[in-house]
Amino acid sequence: QLRNMANILPVIFMSVAAYLLNTILSSMIDTDREQIGALKAFGFTNRAIAIHYLKLALIVAAIGLVFGYALGLYLEGMMSETYMRFYRFPSFSSRPSVTALIVGAVVAFGAAVVGALGGVRRAMRLAPAAAIRRLTHSTTTGASAWKTCSGPCLTLPKGSTPAKIYF
């Protein structure tokens, strides 16, 4: 039973982490559309832009790896002490596993890359001219579709008039 939990729980946590990373990066890329379009117009390659966002995902994974490994060592010590008391072991020693750290790093970085790929693909597909145009949310019809507007736009809360103000 413990072996099954040890195999299933990390998959669930890494899947959730990959999903959250994908959601956050997609949101960041939507926010950075204009900058991505300008960078592409100035000659930056899709690869350079993709590497930027992948680095960001890998930094997040590295921070999570460090904190996760430290928390794992702390909790492992507490669990060992609990087992030692409960089962009355005379001594119970544990050592940090380098293999566990390496496997954890590979899994964490793999989940980060998989989670980032959706957002990175979205940034790479943007054409420079289309990316520079701003997006606004349609609030007058109640539709949840995003649409572009030409020029600086301001959207007001639903029910307010006018729905867009152009300066």
Coordinates of C-alpha atoms in Angstrom, one line a residue:
Q1 CA 0.0 0.0 0.0
L2 CA 2.8 2.5 0.9
R3 CA 4.6 1.5 -2.3
N4 CA 1.5 2.2 -4.4
M5 CA 1.1 5.6 -2.7
A6 CA 4.8 6.3 -3.3
N7 CA 4.4 5.7 -7.0
I8 CA 1.0 7.4 -7.5
L9 CA 1.3 10.6 -5.4
P10 CA 4.4 12.0 -7.2
V11 CA 2.7 11.5 -10.6
I12 CA -0.4 13.4 -9.3
F13 CA 1.7 16.2 -7.8
M14 CA 3.9 16.6 -10.9
S15 CA 0.8 16.6 -13.2
V16 CA -0.7 19.4 -11.1
A17 CA 2.6 21.3 -11.2
A18 CA 2.9 20.9 -14.9
Y19 CA -0.7 22.1 -15.4
L20 CA -0.2 25.1 -13.1
L21 CA 3.1 26.0 -14.8
N22 CA 1.3 25.8 -18.2
T23 CA -1.5 28.0 -17.0
I24 CA 0.8 30.6 -15.5
L25 CA 3.2 30.7 -18.5
S26 CA 0.2 30.9 -20.9
S27 CA -1.1 33.9 -19.0
M28 CA 2.3 35.5 -18.9
I29 CA 2.7 35.0 -22.7
D30 CA -0.8 36.6 -23.2
T31 CA 0.4 39.5 -21.1
D32 CA 3.7 39.8 -23.0
R33 CA 2.1 39.5 -26.5
E34 CA 3.1 43.0 -27.5
Q35 CA 6.7 42.6 -26.3
I36 CA 7.0 39.2 -28.1
G37 CA 5.7 40.8 -31.3
A38 CA 8.2 43.6 -31.0
L39 CA 11.1 41.2 -30.3
K40 CA 10.1 39.2 -33.3
A41 CA 9.8 42.3 -35.5
F42 CA 13.4 43.3 -34.4
G43 CA 14.6 39.9 -35.5
F44 CA 14.6 37.7 -32.4
T45 CA 14.0 34.1 -33.4
N46 CA 11.3 31.8 -32.1
R47 CA 14.0 29.7 -30.5
A48 CA 15.4 32.7 -28.5
I49 CA 11.9 33.6 -27.2
A50 CA 11.1 29.9 -26.4
I51 CA 14.4 29.5 -24.5
H52 CA 13.6 32.6 -22.4
Y53 CA 10.3 31.1 -21.2
L54 CA 11.8 27.6 -20.8
K55 CA 14.5 29.1 -18.6
L56 CA 11.8 30.7 -16.5
A57 CA 10.1 27.3 -16.1
L58 CA 13.4 25.6 -15.2
I59 CA 14.2 28.3 -12.6
V60 CA 10.8 27.6 -10.9
A61 CA 11.5 23.9 -11.1
A62 CA 14.9 24.3 -9.5
I63 CA 13.5 26.4 -6.7
G64 CA 10.8 23.8 -6.1
L65 CA 13.5 21.0 -6.2
V66 CA 15.6 22.6 -3.6
F67 CA 12.7 23.3 -1.2
G68 CA 11.1 19.9 -1.9
Y69 CA 14.3 18.0 -1.2
A70 CA 14.9 20.0 2.0
L71 CA 11.4 19.4 3.1
G72 CA 11.7 15.7 2.2
L73 CA 14.8 15.3 4.3
Y74 CA 13.1 17.0 7.2
L75 CA 9.9 14.9 7.0
E76 CA 12.0 11.7 6.4
G77 CA 13.7 12.3 9.7
M78 CA 10.5 12.9 11.5
M79 CA 8.9 9.7 9.9
S80 CA 12.0 7.7 10.8
E81 CA 11.8 8.8 14.4
T82 CA 8.1 8.0 14.5
Y83 CA 8.7 4.5 13.2
M84 CA 11.6 4.0 15.6
R85 CA 9.4 4.8 18.6
F86 CA 6.4 2.9 17.4
Y87 CA 8.2 -0.3 16.5
R88 CA 10.8 0.2 19.2
F89 CA 13.8 -0.1 17.0
P90 CA 17.1 0.3 18.9
S91 CA 18.5 2.6 16.2
F92 CA 17.2 3.7 12.9
S93 CA 19.5 5.7 10.7
S94 CA 18.9 7.1 7.3
R95 CA 21.1 8.9 4.8
P96 CA 20.1 11.3 2.0
S97 CA 20.0 9.5 -1.3
V98 CA 21.8 11.0 -4.3
T99 CA 19.9 8.8 -6.6
A100 CA 16.6 10.2 -5.2
L101 CA 17.8 13.7 -5.8
I102 CA 18.8 12.9 -9.4
V103 CA 15.5 11.2 -10.1
G104 CA 13.6 14.0 -8.5
A105 CA 15.5 16.6 -10.5
V106 CA 14.9 14.7 -13.8
V107 CA 11.2 14.4 -13.0
A108 CA 10.8 18.0 -11.8
F109 CA 12.6 19.5 -14.8
G110 CA 10.7 17.1 -17.1
A111 CA 7.4 18.3 -15.7
A112 CA 8.5 21.9 -16.0
V113 CA 9.4 21.5 -19.6
V114 CA 6.2 19.6 -20.4
G115 CA 4.1 22.2 -18.5
A116 CA 5.9 25.1 -20.3
L117 CA 5.6 23.7 -23.8
G118 CA 2.0 24.7 -24.3
G119 CA 2.7 28.3 -23.5
V120 CA 6.0 28.4 -25.4
R121 CA 4.3 26.9 -28.5
R122 CA 1.7 29.7 -28.2
A123 CA 4.5 32.3 -28.1
M124 CA 6.3 30.8 -31.1
R125 CA 3.1 30.8 -33.2
L126 CA 2.5 34.5 -32.8
A127 CA 3.2 36.5 -36.0
P128 CA 5.0 39.8 -35.2
A129 CA 2.2 42.1 -36.6
A130 CA -0.6 40.1 -35.0
A131 CA 1.2 39.9 -31.6
I132 CA 1.6 43.7 -31.4
R133 CA -2.1 44.2 -31.6
R134 CA -3.8 44.5 -28.2
L135 CA -6.5 42.1 -27.0
T136 CA -9.7 43.1 -25.3
H137 CA -12.4 41.1 -23.7
S138 CA -15.9 41.5 -25.2
T139 CA -18.0 42.7 -22.3
T140 CA -21.1 44.1 -24.1
T141 CA -22.3 40.8 -25.4
G142 CA -21.4 38.7 -22.5
A143 CA -19.3 36.5 -24.7
S144 CA -16.1 35.2 -23.4
A145 CA -14.2 35.5 -26.6
W146 CA -11.1 37.7 -26.8
K147 CA -10.9 40.1 -29.7
T148 CA -8.3 42.6 -31.0
C149 CA -8.8 46.3 -31.0
S150 CA -6.9 48.8 -33.0
G151 CA -5.2 51.4 -30.8
P152 CA -5.1 51.6 -27.0
C153 CA -8.3 50.1 -25.6
L154 CA -10.0 50.2 -22.2
T155 CA -12.7 47.7 -21.3
L156 CA -15.2 48.6 -18.6
P157 CA -17.1 46.2 -16.4
K158 CA -20.1 44.3 -17.8
G159 CA -23.2 46.5 -18.0
S160 CA -21.2 49.7 -18.2
T161 CA -21.5 51.9 -21.3
P162 CA -19.5 52.5 -23.4
A163 CA -17.9 49.0 -23.5
K164 CA -14.7 50.4 -25.0
I165 CA -13.1 53.8 -24.8
Y166 CA -10.5 54.7 -27.5
F167 CA -8.1 57.5 -26.7

